PDB file of N, H, CA, C and O in Angstrom:
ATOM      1  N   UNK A   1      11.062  17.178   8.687  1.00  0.00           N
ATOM      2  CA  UNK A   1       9.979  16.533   7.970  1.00  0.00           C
ATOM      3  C   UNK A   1      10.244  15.028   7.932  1.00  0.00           C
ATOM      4  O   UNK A   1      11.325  14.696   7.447  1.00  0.00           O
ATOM      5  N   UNK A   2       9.634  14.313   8.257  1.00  0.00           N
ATOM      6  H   UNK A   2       8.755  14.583   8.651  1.00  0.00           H
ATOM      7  CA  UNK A   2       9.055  12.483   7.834  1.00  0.00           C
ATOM      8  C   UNK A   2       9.382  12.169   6.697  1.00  0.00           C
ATOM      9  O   UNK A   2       8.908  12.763   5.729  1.00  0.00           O
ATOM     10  N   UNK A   3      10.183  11.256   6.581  1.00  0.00           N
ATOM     11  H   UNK A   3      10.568  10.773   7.367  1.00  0.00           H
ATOM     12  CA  UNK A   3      10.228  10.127   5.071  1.00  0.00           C
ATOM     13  C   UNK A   3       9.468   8.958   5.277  1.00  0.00           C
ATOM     14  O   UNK A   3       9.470   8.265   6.295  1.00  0.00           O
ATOM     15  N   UNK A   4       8.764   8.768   4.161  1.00  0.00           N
ATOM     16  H   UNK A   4       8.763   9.331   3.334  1.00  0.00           H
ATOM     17  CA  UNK A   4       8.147   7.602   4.175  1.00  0.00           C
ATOM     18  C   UNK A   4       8.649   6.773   3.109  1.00  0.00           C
ATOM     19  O   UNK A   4       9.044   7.084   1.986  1.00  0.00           O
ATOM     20  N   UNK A   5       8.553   5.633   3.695  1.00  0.00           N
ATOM     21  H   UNK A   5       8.232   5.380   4.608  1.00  0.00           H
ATOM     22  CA  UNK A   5       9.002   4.465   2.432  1.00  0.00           C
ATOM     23  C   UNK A   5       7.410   3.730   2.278  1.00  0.00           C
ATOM     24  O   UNK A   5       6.643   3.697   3.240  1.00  0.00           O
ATOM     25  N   UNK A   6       7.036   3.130   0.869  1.00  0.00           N
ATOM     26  H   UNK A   6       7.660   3.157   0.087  1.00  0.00           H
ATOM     27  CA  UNK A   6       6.182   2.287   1.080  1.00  0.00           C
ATOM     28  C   UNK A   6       6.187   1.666   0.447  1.00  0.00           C
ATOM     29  O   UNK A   6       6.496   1.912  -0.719  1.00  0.00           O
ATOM     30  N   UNK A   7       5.771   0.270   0.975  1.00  0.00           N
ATOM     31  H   UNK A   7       5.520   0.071   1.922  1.00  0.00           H
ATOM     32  CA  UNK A   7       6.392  -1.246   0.136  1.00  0.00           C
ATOM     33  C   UNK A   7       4.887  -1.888  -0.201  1.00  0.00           C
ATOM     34  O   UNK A   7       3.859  -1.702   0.451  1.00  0.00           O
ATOM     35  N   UNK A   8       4.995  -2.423  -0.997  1.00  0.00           N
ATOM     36  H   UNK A   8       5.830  -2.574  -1.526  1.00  0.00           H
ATOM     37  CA  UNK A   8       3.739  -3.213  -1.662  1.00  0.00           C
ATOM     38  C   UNK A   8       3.780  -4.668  -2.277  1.00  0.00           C
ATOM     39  O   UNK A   8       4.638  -5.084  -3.056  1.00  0.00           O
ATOM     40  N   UNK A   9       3.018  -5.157  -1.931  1.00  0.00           N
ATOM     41  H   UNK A   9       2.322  -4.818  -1.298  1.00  0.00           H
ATOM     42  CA  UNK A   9       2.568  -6.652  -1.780  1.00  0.00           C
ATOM     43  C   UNK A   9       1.068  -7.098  -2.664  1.00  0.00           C
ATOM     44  O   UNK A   9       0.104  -6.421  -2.305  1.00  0.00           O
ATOM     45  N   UNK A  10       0.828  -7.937  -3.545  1.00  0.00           N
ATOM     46  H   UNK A  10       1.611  -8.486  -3.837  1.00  0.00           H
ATOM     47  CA  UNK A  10      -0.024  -8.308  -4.406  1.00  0.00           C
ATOM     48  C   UNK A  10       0.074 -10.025  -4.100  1.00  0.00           C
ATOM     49  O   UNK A  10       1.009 -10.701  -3.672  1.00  0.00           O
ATOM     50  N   UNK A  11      -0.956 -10.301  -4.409  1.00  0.00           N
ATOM     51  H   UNK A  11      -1.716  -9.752  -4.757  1.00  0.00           H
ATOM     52  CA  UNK A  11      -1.510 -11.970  -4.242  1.00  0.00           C
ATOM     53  C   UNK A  11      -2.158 -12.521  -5.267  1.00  0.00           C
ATOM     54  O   UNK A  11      -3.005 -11.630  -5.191  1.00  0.00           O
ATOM     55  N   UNK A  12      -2.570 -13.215  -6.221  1.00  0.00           N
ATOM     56  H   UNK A  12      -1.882 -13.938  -6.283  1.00  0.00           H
ATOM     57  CA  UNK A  12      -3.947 -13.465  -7.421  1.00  0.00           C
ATOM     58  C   UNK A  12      -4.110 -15.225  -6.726  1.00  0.00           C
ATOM     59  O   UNK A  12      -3.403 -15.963  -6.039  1.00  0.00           O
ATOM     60  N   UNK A  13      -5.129 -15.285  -7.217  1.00  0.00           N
ATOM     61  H   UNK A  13      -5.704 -14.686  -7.775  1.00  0.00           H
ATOM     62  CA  UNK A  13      -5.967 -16.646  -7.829  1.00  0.00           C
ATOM     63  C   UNK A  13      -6.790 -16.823  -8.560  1.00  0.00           C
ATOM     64  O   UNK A  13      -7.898 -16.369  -8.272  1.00  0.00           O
ATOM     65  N   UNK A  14      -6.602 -17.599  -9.896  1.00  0.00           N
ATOM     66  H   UNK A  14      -5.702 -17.968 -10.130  1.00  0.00           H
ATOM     67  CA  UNK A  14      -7.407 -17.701 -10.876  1.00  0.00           C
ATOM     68  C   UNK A  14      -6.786 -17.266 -12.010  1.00  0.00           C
ATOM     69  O   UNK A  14      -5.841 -16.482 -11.925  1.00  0.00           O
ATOM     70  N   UNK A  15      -7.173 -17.651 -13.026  1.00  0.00           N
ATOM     71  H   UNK A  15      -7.941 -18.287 -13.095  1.00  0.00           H
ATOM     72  CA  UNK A  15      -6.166 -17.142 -14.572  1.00  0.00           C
ATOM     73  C   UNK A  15      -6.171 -15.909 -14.393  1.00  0.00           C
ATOM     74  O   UNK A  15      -6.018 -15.396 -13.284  1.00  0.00           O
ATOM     75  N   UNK A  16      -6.459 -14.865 -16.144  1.00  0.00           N
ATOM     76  H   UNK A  16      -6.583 -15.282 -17.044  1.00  0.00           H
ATOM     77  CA  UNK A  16      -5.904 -13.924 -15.712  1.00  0.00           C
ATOM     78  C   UNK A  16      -6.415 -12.390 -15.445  1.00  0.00           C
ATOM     79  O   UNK A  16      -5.778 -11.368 -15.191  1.00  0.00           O
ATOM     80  N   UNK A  17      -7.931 -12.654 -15.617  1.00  0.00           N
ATOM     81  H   UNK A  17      -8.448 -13.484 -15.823  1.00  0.00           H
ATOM     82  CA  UNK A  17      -8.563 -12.141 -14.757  1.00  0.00           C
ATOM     83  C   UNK A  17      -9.021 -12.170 -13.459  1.00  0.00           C
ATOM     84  O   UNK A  17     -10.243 -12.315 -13.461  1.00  0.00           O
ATOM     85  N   UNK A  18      -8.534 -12.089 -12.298  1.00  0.00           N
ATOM     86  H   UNK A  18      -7.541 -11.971 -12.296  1.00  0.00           H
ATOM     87  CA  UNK A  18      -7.976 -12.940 -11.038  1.00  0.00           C
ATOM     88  C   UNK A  18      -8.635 -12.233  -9.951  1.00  0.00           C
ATOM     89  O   UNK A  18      -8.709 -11.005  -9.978  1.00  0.00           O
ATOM     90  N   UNK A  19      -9.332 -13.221  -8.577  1.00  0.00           N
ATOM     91  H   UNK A  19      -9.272 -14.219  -8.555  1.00  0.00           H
ATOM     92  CA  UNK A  19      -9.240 -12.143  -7.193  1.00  0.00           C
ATOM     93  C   UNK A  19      -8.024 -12.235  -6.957  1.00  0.00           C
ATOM     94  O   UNK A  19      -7.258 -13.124  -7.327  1.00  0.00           O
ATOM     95  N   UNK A  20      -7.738 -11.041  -6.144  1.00  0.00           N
ATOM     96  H   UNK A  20      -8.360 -10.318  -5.843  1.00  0.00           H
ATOM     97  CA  UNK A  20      -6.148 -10.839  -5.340  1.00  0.00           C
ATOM     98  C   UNK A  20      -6.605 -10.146  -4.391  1.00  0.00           C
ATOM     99  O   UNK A  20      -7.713  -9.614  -4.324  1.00  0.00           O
ATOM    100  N   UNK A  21      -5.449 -10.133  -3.351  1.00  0.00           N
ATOM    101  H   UNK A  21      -4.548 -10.565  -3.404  1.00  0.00           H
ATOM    102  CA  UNK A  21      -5.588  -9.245  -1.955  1.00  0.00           C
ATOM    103  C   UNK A  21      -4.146  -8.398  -2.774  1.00  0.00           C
ATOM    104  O   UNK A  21      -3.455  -8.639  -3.763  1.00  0.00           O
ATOM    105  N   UNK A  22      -4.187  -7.420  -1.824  1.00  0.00           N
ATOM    106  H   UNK A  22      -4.748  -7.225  -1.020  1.00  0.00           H
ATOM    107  CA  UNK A  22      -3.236  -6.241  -1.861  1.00  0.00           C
ATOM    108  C   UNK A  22      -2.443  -6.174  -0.143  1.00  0.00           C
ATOM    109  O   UNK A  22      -2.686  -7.016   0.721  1.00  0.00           O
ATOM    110  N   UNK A  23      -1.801  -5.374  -0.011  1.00  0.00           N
ATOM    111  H   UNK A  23      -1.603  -4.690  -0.713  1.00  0.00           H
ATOM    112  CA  UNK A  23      -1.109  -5.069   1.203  1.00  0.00           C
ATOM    113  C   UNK A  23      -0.039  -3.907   1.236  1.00  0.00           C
ATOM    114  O   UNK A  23       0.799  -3.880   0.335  1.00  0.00           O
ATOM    115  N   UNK A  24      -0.027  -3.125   2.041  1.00  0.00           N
ATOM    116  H   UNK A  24      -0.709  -3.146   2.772  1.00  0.00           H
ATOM    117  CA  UNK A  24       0.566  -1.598   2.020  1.00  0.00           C
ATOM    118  C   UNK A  24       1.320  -1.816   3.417  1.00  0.00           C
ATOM    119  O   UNK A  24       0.769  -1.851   4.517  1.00  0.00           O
ATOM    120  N   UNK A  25       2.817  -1.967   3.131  1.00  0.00           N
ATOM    121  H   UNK A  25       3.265  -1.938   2.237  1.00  0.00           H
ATOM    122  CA  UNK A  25       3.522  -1.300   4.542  1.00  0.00           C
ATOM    123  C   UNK A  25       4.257   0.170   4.331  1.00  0.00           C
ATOM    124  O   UNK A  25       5.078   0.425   3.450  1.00  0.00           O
ATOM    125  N   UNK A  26       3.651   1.294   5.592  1.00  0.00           N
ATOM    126  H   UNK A  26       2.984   1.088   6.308  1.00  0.00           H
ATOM    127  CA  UNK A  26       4.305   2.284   5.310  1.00  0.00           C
ATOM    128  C   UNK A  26       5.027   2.600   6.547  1.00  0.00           C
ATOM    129  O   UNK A  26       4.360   2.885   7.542  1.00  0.00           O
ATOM    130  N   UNK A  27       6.483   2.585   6.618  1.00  0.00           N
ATOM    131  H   UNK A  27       7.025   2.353   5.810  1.00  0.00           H
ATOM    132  CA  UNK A  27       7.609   3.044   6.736  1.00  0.00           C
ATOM    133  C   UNK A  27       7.949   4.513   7.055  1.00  0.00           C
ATOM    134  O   UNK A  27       8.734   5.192   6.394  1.00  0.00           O
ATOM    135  N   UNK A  28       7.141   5.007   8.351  1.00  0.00           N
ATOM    136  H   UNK A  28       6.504   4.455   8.889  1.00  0.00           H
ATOM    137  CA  UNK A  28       7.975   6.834   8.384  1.00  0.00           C
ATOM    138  C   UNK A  28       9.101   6.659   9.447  1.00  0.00           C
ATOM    139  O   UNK A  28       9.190   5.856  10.376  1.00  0.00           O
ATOM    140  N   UNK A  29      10.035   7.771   8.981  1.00  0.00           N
ATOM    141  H   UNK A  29       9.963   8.423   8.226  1.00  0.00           H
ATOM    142  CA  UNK A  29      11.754   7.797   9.561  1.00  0.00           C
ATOM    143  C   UNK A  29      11.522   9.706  10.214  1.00  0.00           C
ATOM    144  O   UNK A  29      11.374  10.637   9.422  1.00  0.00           O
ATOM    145  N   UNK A  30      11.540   9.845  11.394  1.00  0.00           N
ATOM    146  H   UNK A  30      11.659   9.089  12.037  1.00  0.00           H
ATOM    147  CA  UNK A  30      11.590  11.038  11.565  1.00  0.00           C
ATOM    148  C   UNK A  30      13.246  11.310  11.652  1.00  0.00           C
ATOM    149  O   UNK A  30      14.116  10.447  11.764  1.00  0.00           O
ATOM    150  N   UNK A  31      13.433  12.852  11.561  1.00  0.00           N
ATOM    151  H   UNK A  31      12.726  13.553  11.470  1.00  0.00           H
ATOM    152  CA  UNK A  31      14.632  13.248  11.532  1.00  0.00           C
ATOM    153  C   UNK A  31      16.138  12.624  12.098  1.00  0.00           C
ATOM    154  O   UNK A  31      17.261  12.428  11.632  1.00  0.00           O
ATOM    155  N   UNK A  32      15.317  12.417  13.596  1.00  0.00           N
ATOM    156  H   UNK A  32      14.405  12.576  13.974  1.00  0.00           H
ATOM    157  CA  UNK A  32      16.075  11.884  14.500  1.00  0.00           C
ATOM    158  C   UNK A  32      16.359  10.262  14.453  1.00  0.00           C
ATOM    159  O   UNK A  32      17.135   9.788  15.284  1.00  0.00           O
ATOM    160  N   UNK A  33      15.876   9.614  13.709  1.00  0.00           N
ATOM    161  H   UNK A  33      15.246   9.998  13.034  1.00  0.00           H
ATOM    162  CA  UNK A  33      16.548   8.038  13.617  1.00  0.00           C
ATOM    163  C   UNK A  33      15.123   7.240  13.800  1.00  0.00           C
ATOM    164  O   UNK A  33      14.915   6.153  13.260  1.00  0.00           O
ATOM    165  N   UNK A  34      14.135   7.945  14.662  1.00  0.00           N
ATOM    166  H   UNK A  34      14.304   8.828  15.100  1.00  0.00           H
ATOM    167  CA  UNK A  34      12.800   6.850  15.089  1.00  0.00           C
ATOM    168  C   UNK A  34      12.197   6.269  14.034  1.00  0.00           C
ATOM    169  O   UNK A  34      11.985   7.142  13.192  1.00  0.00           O
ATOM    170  N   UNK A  35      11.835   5.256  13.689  1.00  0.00           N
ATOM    171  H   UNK A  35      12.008   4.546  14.372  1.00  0.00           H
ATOM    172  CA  UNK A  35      10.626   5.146  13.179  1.00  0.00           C
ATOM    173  C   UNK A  35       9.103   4.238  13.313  1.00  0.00           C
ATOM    174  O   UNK A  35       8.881   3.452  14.234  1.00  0.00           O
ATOM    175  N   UNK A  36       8.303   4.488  12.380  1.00  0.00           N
ATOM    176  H   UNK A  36       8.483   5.126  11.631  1.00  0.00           H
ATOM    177  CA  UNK A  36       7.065   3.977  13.014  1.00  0.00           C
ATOM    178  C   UNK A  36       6.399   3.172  11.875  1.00  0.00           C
ATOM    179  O   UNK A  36       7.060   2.941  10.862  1.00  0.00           O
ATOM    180  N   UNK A  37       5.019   2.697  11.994  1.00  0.00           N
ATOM    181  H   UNK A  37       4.482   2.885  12.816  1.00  0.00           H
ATOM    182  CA  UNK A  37       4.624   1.444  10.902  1.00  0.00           C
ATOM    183  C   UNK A  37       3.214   1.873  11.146  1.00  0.00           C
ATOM    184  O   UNK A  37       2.651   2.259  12.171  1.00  0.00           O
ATOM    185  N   UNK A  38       2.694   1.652   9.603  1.00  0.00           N
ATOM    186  H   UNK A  38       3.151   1.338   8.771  1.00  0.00           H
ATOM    187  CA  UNK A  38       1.237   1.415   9.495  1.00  0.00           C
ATOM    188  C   UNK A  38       1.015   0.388   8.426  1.00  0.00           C
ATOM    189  O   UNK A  38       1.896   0.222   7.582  1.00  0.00           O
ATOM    190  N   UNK A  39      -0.142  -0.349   8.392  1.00  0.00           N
ATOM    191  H   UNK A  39      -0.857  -0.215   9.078  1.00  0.00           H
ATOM    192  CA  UNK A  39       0.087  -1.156   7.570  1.00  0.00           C
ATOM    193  C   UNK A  39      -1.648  -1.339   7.008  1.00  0.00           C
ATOM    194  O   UNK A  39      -2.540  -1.419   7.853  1.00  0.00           O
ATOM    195  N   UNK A  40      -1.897  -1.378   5.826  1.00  0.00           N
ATOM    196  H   UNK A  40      -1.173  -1.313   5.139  1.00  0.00           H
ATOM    197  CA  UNK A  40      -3.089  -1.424   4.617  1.00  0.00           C
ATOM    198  C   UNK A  40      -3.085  -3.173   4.011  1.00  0.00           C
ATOM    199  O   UNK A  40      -2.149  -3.972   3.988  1.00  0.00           O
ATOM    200  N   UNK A  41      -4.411  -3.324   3.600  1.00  0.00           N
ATOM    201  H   UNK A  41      -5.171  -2.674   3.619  1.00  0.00           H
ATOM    202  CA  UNK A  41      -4.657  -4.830   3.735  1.00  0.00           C
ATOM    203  C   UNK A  41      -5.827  -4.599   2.558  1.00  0.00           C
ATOM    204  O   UNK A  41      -6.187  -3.455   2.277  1.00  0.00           O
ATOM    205  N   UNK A  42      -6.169  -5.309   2.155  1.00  0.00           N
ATOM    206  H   UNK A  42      -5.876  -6.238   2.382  1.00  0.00           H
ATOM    207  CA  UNK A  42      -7.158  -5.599   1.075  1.00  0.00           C
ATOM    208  C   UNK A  42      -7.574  -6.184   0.019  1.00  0.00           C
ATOM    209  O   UNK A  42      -6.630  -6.391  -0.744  1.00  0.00           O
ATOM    210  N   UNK A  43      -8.800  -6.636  -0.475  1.00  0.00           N
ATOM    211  H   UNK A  43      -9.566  -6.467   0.145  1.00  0.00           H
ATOM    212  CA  UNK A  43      -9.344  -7.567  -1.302  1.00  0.00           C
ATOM    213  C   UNK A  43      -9.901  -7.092  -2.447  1.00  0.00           C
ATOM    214  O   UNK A  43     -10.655  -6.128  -2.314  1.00  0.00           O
ATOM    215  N   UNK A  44      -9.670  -7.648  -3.846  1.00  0.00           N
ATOM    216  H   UNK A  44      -9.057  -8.431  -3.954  1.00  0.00           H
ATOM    217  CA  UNK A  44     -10.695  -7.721  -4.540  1.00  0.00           C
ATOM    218  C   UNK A  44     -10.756  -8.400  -5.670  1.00  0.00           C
ATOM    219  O   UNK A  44      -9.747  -8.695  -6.311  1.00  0.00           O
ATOM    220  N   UNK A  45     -12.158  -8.763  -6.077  1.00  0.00           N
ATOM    221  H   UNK A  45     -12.977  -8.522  -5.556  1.00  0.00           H
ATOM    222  CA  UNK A  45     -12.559  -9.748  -7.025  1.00  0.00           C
ATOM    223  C   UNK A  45     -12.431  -8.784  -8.247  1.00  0.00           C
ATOM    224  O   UNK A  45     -12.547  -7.586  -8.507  1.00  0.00           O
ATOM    225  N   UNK A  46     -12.018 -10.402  -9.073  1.00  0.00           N
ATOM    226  H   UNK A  46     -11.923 -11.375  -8.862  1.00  0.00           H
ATOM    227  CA  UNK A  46     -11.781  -9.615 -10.465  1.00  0.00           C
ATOM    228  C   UNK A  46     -11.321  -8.855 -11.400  1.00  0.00           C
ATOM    229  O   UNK A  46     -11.691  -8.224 -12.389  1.00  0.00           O
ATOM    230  N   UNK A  47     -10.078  -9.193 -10.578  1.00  0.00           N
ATOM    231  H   UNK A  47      -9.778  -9.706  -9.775  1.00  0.00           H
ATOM    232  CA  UNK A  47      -8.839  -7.495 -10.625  1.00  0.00           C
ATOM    233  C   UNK A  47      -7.880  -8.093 -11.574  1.00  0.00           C
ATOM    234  O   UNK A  47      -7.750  -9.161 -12.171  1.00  0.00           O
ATOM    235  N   UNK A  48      -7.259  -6.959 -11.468  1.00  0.00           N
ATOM    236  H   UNK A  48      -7.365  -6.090 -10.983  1.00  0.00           H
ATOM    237  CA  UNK A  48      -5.631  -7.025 -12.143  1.00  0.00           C
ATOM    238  C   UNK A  48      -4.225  -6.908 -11.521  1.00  0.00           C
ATOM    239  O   UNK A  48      -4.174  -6.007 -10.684  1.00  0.00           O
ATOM    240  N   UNK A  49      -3.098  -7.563 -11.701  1.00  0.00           N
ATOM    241  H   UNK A  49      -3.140  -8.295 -12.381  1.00  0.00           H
ATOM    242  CA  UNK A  49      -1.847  -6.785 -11.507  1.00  0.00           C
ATOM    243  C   UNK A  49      -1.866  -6.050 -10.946  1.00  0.00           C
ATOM    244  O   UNK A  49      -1.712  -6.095  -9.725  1.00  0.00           O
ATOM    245  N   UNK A  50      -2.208  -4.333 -12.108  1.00  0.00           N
ATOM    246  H   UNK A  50      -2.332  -4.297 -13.100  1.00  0.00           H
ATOM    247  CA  UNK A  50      -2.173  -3.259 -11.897  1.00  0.00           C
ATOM    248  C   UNK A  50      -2.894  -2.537 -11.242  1.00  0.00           C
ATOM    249  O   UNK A  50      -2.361  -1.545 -10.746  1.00  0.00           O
ATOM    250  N   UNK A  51      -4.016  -2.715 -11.061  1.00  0.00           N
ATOM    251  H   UNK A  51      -4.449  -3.521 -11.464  1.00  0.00           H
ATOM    252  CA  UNK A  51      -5.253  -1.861 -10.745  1.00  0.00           C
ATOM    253  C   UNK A  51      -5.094  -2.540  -9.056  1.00  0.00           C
ATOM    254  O   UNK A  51      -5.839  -1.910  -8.305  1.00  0.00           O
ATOM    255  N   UNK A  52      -4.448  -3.455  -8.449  1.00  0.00           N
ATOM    256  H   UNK A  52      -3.843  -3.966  -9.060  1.00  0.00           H
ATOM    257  CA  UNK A  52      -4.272  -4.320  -7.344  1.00  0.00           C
ATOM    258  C   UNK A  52      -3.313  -3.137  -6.767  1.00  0.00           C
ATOM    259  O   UNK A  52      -3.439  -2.516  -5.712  1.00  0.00           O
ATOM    260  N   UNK A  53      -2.112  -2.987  -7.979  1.00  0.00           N
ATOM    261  H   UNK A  53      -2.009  -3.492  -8.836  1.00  0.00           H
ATOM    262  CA  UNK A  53      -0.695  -2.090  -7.296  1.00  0.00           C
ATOM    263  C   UNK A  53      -1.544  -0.665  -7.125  1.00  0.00           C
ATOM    264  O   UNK A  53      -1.404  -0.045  -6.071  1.00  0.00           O
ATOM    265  N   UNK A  54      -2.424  -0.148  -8.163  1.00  0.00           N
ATOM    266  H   UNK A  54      -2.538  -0.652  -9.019  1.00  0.00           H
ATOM    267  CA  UNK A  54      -2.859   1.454  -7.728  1.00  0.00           C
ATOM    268  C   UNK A  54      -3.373   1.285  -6.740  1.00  0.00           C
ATOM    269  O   UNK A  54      -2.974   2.036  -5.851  1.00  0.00           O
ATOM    270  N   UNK A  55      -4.546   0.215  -6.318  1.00  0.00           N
ATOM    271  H   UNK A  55      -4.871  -0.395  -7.041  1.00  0.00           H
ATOM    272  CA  UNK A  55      -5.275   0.313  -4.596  1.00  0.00           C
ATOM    273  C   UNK A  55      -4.571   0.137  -4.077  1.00  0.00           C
ATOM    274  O   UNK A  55      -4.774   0.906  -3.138  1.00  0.00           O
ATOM    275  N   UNK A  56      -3.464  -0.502  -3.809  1.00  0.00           N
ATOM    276  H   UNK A  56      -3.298  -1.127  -4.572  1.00  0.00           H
ATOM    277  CA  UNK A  56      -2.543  -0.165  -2.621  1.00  0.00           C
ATOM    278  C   UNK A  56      -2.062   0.906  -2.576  1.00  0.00           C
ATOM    279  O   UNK A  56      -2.445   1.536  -1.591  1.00  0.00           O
ATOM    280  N   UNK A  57      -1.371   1.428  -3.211  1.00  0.00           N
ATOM    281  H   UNK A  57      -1.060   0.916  -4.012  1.00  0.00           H
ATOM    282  CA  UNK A  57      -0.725   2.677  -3.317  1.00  0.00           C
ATOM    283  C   UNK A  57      -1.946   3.807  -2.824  1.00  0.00           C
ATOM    284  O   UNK A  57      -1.696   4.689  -2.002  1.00  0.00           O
ATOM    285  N   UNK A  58      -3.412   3.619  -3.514  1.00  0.00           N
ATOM    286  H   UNK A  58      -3.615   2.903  -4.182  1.00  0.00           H
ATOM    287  CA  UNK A  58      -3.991   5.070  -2.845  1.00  0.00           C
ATOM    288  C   UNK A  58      -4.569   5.064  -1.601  1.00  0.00           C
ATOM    289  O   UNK A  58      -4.908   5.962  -0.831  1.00  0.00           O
ATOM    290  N   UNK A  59      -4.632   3.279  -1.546  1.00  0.00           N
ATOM    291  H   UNK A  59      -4.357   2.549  -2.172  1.00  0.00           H
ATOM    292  CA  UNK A  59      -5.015   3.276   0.235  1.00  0.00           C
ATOM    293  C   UNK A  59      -3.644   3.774   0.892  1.00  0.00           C
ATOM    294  O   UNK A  59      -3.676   4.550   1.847  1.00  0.00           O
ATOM    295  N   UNK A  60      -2.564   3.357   0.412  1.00  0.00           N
ATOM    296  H   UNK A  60      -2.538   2.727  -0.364  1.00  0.00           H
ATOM    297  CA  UNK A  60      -1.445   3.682   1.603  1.00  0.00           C
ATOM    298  C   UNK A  60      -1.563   5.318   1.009  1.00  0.00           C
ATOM    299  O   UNK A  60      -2.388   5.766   1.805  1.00  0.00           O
ATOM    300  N   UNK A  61      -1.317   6.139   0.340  1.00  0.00           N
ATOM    301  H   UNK A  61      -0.647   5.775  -0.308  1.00  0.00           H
ATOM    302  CA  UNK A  61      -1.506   7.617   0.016  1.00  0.00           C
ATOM    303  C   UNK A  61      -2.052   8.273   1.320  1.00  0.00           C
ATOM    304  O   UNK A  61      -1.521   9.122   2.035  1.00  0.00           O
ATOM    305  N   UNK A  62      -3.496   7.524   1.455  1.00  0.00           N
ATOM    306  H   UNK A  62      -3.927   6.834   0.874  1.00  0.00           H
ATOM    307  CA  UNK A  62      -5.405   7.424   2.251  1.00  0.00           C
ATOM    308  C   UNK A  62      -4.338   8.370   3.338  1.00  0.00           C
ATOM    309  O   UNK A  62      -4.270   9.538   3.723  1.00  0.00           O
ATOM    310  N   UNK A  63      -3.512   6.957   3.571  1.00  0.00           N
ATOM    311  H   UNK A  63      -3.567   6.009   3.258  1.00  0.00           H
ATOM    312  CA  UNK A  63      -3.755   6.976   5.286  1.00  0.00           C
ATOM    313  C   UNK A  63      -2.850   8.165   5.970  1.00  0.00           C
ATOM    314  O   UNK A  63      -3.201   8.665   7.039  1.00  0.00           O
ATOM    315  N   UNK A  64      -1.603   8.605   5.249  1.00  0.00           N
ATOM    316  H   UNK A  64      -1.317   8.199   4.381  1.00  0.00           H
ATOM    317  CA  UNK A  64      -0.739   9.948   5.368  1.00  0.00           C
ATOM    318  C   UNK A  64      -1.321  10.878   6.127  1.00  0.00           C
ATOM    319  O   UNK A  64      -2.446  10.982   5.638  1.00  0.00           O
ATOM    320  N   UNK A  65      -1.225  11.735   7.170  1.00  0.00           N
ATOM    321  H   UNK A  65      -0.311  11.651   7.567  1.00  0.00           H
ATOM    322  CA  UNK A  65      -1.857  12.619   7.463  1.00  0.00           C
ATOM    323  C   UNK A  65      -1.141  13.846   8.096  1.00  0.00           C
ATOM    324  O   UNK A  65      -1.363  14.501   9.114  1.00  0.00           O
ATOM    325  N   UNK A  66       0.137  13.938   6.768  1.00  0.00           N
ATOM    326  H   UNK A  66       0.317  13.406   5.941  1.00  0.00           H
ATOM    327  CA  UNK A  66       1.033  15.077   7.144  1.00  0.00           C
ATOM    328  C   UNK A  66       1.485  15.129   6.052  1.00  0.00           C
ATOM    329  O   UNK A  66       1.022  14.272   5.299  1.00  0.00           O
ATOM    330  N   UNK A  67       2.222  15.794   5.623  1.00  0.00           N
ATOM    331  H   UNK A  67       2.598  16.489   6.235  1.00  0.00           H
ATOM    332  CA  UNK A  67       3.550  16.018   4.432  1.00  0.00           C
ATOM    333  C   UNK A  67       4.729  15.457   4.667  1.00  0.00           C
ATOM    334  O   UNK A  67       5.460  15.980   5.508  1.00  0.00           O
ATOM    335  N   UNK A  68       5.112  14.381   4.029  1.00  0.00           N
ATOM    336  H   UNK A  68       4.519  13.957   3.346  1.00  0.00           H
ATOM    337  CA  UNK A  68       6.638  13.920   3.985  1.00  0.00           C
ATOM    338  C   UNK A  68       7.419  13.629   2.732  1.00  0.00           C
ATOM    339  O   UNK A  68       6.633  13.739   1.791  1.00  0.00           O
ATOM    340  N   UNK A  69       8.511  13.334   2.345  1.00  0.00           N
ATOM    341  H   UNK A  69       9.150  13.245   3.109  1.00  0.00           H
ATOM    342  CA  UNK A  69       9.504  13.119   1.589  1.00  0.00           C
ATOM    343  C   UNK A  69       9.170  11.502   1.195  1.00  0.00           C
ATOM    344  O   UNK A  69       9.924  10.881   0.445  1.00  0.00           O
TER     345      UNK A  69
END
């Protein structure tokens, strides 16, 4: 089975109700040593911190299209 690592990236401008972009790198390691990259990108007005870190996280979730560790 695939391990995935996934790393996350946030941006703001503007006090502290803010636009920000987001960004998702995901990291799978197959058994044997290989691994491979996908990577998630995105915008939005009016955001938060947090609600910036959950869209990344469920876009990178999105894109999975197997079961891994």
């Amino acid at each position: 089975m695939k391990t995935v690592k996934i790393y996350i990236e946030t941006s703001f401008s503007g006090p502290v109700v803010k636009d920000g972009k987001y960004a998702a790198a995901l990291v799978f390691t197959k058994a044997g040593g290989e691994s491979a990259s996908r990577f998630v990108t995105g915008k939005e007005e009016k955001s938060t911190f947090n609600r910036l870190t959950l869209l990344a996280m469920a876009e990178a979730l999105g894109r999975m299209k197997e079961k891994c560790h």
